[in-house]
CSV table of N, CA and C in Angstrom, one decimal:
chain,number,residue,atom,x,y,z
X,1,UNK,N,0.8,-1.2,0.0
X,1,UNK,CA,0.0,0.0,0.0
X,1,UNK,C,0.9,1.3,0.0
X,2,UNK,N,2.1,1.1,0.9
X,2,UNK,CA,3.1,2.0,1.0
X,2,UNK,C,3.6,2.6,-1.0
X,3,UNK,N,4.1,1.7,-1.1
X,3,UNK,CA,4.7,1.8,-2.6
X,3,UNK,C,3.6,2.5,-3.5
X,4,UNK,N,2.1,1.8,-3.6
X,4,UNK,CA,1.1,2.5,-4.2
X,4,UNK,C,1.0,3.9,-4.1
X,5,UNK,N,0.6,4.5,-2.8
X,5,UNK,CA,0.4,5.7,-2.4
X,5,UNK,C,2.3,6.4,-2.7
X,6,UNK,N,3.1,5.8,-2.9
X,6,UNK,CA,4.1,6.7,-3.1
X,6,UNK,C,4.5,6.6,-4.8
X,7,UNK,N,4.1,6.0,-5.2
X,7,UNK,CA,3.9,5.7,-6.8
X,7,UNK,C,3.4,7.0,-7.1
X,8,UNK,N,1.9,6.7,-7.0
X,8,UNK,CA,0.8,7.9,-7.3
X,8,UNK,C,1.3,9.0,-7.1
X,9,UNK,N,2.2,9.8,-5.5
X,9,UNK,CA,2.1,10.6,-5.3
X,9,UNK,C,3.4,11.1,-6.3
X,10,UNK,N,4.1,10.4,-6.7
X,10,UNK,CA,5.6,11.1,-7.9
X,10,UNK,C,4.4,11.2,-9.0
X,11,UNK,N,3.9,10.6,-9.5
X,11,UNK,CA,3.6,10.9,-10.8
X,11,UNK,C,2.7,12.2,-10.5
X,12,UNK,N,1.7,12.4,-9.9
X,12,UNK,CA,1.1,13.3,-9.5
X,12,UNK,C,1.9,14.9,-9.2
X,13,UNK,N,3.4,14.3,-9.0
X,13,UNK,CA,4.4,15.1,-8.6
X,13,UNK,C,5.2,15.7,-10.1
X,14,UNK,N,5.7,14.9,-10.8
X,14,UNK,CA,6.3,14.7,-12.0
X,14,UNK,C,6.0,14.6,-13.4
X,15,UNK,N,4.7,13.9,-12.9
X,15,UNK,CA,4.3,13.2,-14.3
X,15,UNK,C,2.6,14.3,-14.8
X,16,UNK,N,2.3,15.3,-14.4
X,16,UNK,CA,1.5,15.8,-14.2
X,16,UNK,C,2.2,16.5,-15.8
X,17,UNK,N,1.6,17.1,-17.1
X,17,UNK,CA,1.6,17.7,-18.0
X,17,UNK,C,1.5,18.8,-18.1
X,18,UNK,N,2.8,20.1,-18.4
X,18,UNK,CA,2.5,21.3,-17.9
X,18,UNK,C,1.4,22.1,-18.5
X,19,UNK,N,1.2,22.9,-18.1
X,19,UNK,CA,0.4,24.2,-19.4
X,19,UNK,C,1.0,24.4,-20.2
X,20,UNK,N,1.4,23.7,-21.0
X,20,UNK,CA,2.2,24.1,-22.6
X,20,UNK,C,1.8,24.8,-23.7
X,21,UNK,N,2.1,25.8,-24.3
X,21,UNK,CA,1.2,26.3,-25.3
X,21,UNK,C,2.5,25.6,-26.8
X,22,UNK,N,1.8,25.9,-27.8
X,22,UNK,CA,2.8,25.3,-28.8
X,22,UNK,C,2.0,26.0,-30.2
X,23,UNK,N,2.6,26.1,-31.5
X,23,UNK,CA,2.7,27.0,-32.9
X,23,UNK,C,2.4,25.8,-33.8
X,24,UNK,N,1.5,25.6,-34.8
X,24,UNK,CA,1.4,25.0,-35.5
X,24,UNK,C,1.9,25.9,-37.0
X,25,UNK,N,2.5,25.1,-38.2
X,25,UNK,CA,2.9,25.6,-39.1
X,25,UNK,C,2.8,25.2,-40.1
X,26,UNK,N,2.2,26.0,-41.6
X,26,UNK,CA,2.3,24.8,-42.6
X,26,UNK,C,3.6,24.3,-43.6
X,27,UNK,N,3.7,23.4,-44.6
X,27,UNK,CA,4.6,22.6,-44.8
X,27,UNK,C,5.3,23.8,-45.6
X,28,UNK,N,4.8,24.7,-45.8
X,28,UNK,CA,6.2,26.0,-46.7
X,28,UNK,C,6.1,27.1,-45.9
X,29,UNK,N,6.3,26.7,-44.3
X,29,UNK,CA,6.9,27.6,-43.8
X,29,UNK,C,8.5,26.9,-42.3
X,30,UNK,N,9.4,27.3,-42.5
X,30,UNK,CA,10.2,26.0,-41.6
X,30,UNK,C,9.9,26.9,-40.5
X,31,UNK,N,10.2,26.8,-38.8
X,31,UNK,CA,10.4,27.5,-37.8
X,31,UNK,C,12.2,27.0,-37.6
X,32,UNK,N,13.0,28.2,-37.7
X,32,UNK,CA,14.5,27.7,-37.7
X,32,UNK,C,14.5,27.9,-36.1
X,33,UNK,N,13.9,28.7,-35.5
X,33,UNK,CA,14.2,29.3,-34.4
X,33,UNK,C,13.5,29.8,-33.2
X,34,UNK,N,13.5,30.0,-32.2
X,34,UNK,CA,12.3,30.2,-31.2
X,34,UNK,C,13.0,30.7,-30.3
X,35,UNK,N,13.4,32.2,-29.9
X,35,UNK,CA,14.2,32.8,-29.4
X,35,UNK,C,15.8,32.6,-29.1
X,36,UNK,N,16.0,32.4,-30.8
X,36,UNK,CA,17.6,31.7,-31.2
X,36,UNK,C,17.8,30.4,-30.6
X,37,UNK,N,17.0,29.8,-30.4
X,37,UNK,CA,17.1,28.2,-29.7
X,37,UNK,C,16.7,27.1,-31.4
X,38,UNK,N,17.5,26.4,-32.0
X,38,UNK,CA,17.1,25.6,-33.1
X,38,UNK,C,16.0,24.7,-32.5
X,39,UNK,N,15.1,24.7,-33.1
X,39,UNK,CA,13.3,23.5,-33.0
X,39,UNK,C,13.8,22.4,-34.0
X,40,UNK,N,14.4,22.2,-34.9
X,40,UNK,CA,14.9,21.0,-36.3
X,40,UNK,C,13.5,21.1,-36.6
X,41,UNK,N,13.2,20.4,-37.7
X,41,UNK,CA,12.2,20.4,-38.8
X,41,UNK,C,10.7,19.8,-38.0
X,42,UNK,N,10.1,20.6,-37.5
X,42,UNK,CA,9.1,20.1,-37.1
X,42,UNK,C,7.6,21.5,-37.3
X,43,UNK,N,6.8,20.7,-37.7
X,43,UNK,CA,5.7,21.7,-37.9
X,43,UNK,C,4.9,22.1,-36.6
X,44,UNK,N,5.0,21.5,-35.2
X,44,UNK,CA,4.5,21.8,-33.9
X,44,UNK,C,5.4,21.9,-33.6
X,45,UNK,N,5.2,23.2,-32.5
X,45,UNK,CA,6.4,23.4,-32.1
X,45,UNK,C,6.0,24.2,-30.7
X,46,UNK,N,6.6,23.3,-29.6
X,46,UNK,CA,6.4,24.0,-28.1
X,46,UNK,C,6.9,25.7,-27.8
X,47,UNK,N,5.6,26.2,-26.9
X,47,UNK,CA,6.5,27.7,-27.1
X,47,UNK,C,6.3,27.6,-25.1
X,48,UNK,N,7.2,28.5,-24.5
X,48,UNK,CA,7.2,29.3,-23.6
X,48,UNK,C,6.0,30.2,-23.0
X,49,UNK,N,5.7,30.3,-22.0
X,49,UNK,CA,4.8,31.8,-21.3
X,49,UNK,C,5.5,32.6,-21.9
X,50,UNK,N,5.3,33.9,-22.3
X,50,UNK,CA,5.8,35.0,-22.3
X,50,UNK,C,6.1,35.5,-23.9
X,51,UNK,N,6.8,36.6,-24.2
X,51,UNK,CA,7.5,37.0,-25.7
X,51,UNK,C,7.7,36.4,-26.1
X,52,UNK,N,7.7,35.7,-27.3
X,52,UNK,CA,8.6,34.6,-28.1
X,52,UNK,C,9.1,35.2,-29.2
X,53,UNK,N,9.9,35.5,-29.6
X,53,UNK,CA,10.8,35.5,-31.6
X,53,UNK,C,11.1,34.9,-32.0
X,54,UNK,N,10.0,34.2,-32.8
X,54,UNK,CA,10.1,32.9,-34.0
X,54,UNK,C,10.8,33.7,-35.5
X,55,UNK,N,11.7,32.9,-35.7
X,55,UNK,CA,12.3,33.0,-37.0
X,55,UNK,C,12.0,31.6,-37.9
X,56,UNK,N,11.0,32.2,-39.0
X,56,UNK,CA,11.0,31.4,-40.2
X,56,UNK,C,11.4,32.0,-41.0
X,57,UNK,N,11.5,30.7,-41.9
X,57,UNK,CA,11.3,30.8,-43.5
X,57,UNK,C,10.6,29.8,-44.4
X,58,UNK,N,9.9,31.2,-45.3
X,58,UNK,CA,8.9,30.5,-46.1
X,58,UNK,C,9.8,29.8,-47.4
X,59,UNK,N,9.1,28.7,-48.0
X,59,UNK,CA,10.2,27.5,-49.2
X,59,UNK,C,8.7,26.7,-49.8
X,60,UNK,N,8.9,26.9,-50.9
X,60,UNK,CA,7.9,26.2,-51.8
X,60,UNK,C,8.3,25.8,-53.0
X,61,UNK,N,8.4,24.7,-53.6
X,61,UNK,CA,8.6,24.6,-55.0
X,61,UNK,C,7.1,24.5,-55.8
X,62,UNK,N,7.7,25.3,-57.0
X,62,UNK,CA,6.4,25.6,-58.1
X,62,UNK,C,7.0,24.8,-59.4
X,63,UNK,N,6.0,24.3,-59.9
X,63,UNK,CA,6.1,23.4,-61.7
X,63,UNK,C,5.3,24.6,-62.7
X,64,UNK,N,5.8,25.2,-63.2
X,64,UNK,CA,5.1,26.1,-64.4
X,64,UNK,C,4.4,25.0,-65.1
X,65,UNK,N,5.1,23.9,-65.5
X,65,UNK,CA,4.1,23.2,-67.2
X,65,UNK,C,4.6,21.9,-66.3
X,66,UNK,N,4.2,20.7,-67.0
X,66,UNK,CA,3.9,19.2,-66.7
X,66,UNK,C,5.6,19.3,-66.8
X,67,UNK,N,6.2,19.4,-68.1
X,67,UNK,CA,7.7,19.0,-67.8
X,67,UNK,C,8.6,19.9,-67.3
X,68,UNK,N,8.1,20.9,-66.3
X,68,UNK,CA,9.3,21.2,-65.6
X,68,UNK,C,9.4,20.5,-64.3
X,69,UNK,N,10.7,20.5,-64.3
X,69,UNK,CA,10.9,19.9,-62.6
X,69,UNK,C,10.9,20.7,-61.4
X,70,UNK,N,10.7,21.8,-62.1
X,70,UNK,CA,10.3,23.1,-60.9
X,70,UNK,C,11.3,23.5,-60.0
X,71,UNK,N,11.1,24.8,-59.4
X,71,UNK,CA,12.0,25.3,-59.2
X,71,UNK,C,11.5,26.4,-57.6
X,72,UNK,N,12.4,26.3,-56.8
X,72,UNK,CA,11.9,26.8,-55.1
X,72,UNK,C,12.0,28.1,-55.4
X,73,UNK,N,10.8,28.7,-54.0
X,73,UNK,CA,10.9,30.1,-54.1
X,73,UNK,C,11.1,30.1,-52.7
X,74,UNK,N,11.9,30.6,-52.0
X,74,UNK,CA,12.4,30.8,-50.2
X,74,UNK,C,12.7,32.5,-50.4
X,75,UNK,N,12.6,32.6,-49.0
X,75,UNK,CA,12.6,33.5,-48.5
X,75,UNK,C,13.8,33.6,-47.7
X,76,UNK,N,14.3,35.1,-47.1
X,76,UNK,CA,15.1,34.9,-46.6
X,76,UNK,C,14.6,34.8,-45.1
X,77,UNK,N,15.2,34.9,-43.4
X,77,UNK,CA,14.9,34.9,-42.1
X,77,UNK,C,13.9,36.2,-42.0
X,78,UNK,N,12.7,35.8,-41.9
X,78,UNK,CA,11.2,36.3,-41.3
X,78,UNK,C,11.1,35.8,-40.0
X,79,UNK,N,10.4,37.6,-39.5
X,79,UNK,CA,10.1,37.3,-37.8
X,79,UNK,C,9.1,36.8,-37.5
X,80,UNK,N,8.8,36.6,-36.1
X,80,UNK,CA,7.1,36.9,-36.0
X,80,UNK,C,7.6,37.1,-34.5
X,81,UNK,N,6.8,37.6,-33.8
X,81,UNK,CA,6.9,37.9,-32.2
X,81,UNK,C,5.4,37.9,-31.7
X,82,UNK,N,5.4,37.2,-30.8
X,82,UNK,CA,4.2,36.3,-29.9
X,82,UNK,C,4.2,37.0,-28.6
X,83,UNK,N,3.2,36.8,-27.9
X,83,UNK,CA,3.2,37.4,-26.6
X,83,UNK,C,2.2,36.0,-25.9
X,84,UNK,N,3.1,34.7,-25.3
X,84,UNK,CA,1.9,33.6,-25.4
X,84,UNK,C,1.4,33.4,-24.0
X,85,UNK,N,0.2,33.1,-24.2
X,85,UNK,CA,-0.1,32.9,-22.8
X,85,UNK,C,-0.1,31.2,-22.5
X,86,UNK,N,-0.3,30.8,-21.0
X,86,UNK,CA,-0.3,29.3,-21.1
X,86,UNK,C,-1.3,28.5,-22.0
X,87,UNK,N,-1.2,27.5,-22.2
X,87,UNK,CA,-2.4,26.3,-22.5
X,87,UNK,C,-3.1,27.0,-23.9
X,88,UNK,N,-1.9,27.5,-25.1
X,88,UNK,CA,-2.5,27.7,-25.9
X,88,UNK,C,-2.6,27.5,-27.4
X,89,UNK,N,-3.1,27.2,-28.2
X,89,UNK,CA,-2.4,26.3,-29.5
X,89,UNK,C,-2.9,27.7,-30.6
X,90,UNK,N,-1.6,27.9,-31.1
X,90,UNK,CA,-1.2,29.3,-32.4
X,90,UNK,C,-1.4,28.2,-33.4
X,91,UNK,N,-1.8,29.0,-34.8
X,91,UNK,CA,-1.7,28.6,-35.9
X,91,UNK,C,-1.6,29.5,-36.9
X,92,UNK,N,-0.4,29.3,-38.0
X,92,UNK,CA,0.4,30.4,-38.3
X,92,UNK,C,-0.7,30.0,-40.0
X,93,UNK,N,-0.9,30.6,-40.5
X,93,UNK,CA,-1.4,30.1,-42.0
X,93,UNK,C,-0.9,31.0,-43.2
X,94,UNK,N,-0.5,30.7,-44.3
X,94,UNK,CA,0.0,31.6,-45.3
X,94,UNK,C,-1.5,32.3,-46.2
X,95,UNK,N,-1.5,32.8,-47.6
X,95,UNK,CA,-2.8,32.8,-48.4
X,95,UNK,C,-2.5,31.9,-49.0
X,96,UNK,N,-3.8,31.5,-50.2
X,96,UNK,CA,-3.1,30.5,-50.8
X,96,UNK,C,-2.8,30.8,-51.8
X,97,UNK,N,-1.3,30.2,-52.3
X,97,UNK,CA,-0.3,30.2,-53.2
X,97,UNK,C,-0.2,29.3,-54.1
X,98,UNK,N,-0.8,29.6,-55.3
X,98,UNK,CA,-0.6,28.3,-55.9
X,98,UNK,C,0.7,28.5,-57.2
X,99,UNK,N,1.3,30.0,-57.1
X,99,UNK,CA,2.1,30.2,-58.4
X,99,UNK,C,3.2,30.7,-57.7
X,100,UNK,N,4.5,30.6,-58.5
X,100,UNK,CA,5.8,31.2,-58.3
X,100,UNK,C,5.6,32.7,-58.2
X,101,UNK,N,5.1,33.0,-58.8
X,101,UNK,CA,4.7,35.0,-59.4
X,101,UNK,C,3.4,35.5,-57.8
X,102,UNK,N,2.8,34.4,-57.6
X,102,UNK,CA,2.3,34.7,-56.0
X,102,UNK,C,3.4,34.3,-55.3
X,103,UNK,N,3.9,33.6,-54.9
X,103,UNK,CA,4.8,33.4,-54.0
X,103,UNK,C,6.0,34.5,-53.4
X,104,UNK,N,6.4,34.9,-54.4
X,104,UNK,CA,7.2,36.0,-54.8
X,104,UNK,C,6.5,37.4,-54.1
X,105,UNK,N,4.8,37.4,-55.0
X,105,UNK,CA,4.1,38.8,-54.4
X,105,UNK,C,4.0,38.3,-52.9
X,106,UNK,N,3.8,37.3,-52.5
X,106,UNK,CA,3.8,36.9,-50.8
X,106,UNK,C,5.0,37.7,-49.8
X,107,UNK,N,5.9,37.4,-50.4
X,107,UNK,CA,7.1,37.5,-50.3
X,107,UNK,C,7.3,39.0,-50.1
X,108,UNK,N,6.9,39.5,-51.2
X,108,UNK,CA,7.0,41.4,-51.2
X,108,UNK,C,6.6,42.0,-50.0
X,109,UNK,N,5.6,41.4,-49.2
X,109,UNK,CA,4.6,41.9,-48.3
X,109,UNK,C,4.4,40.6,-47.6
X,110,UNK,N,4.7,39.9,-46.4
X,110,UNK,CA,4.7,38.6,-46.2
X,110,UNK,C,3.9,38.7,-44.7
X,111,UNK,N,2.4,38.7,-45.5
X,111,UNK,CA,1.2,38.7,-44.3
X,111,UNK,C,0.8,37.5,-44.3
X,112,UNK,N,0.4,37.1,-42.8
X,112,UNK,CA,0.0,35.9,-42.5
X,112,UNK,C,-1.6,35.6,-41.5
X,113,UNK,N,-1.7,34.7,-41.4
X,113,UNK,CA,-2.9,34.2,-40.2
X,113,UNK,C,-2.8,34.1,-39.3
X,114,UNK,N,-3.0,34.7,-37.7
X,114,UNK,CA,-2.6,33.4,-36.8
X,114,UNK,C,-3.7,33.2,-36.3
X,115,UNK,N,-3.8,32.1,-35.7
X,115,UNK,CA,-5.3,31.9,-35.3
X,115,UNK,C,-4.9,31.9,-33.0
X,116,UNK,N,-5.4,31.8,-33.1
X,116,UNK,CA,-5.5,31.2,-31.2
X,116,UNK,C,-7.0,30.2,-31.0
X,117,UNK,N,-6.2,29.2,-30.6
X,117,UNK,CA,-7.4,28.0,-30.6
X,117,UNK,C,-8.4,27.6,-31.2
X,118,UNK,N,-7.9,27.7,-33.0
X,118,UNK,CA,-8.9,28.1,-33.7
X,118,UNK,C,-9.6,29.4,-33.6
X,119,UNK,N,-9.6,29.8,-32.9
X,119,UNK,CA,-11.0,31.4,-33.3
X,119,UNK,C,-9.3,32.5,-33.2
X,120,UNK,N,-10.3,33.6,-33.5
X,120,UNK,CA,-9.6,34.7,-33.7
X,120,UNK,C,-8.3,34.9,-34.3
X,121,UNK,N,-8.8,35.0,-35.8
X,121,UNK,CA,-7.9,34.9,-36.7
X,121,UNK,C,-7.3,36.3,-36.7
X,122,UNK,N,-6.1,36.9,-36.9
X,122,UNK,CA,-5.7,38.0,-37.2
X,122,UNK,C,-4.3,38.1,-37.9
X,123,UNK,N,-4.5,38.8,-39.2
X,123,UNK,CA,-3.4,39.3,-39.8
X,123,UNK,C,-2.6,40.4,-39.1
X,124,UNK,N,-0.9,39.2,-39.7
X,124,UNK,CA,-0.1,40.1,-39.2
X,124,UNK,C,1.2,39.6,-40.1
X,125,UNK,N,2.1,40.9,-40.3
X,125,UNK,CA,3.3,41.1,-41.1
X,125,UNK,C,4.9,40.8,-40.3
X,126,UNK,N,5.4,39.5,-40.9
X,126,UNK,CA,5.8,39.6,-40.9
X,126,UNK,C,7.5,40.1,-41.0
X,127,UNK,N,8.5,40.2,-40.2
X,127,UNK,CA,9.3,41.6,-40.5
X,127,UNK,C,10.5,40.5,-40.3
X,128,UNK,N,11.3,41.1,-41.8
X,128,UNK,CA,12.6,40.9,-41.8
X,128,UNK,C,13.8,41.4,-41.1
X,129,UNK,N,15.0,41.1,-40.8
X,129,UNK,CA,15.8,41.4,-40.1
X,129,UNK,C,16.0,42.6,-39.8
X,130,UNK,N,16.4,43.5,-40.9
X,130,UNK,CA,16.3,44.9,-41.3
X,130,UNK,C,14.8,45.8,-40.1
X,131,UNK,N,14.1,45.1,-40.8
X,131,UNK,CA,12.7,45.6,-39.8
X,131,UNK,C,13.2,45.4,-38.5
X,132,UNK,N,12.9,44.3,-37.9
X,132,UNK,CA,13.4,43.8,-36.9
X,132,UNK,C,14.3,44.7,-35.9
X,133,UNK,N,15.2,45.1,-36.7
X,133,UNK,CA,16.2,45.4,-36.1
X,133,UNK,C,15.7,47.0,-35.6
X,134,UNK,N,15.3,47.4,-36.5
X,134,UNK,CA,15.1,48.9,-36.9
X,134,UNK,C,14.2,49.4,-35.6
X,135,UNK,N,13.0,48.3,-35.2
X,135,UNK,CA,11.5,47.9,-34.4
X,135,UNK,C,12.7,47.9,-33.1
X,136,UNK,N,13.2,47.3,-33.1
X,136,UNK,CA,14.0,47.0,-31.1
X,136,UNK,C,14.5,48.5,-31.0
X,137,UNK,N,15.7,49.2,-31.8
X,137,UNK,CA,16.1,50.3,-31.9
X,137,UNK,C,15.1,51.7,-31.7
X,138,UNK,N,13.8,51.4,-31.7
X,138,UNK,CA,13.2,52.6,-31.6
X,138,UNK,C,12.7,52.1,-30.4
X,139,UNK,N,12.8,51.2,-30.2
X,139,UNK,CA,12.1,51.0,-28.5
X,139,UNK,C,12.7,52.2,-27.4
């Protein structure tokens, strides 16, 4: 009975599941980074309480005609900055792209979706290094 009741009480201690919030992503966008920390190739991806600075990049290959073998359109390191609260699942969404010549115009202006728990979708831009940098500097 000893061992039971001390079983239970570790897991209960340990094994309990935190409030995790975590970013979902679609397959032409990578997350390289999550407050300079490498994630490796994964489309879920655990976040922290608090500020986050996710660094993607968007990569897609396009086929103009049946015989081409096509050819990628990437981007270079895109921000996004989060403010997350616990127990909450983000969902980042691009428009849809179905051509190199969109991809590109994506790219010019690189607005996105994010959702929170499903509901409350709101667009937001994007910002490259340059931006980025420029955004901390006037703080």
């Amino acid at each position: 009975m000893l061992l039971t009741s001390t079983t239970v009480g570790l897991t209960l201690l340990f094994g309990m599941p935190a409030q995790a919030s975590s970013i979902t992503v679609p397959d032409s966008i990578i997350v390289e980074t999550v407050n300079g920390q490498n994630v490796g190739l994964k489309n879920i991806i655990g976040l922290s309480h608090g500020q986050q600075l996710v660094e993607i990049q968007y990569r897609d290959l396009f086929q103009d005609n049946a015989d081409d073998s096509g050819h990628w359109v990437r981007s270079g390191a895109l921000y996004l900055t989060l403010e997350v609260a616990d127990n909450q699942h983000y969902k980042l969404t691009t428009p849809d792209i179905f051509s190199a010549d969109e991809a590109k115009n994506f790219l010019n202006n690189p607005e996105i979706t994010l959702s929170v728990n499903g509901q409350s979708d709101n667009n937001v831009v994007l910002l490259t290094s340059s931006q980025l940098l420029t955004q901390l500097v006037l703080r």
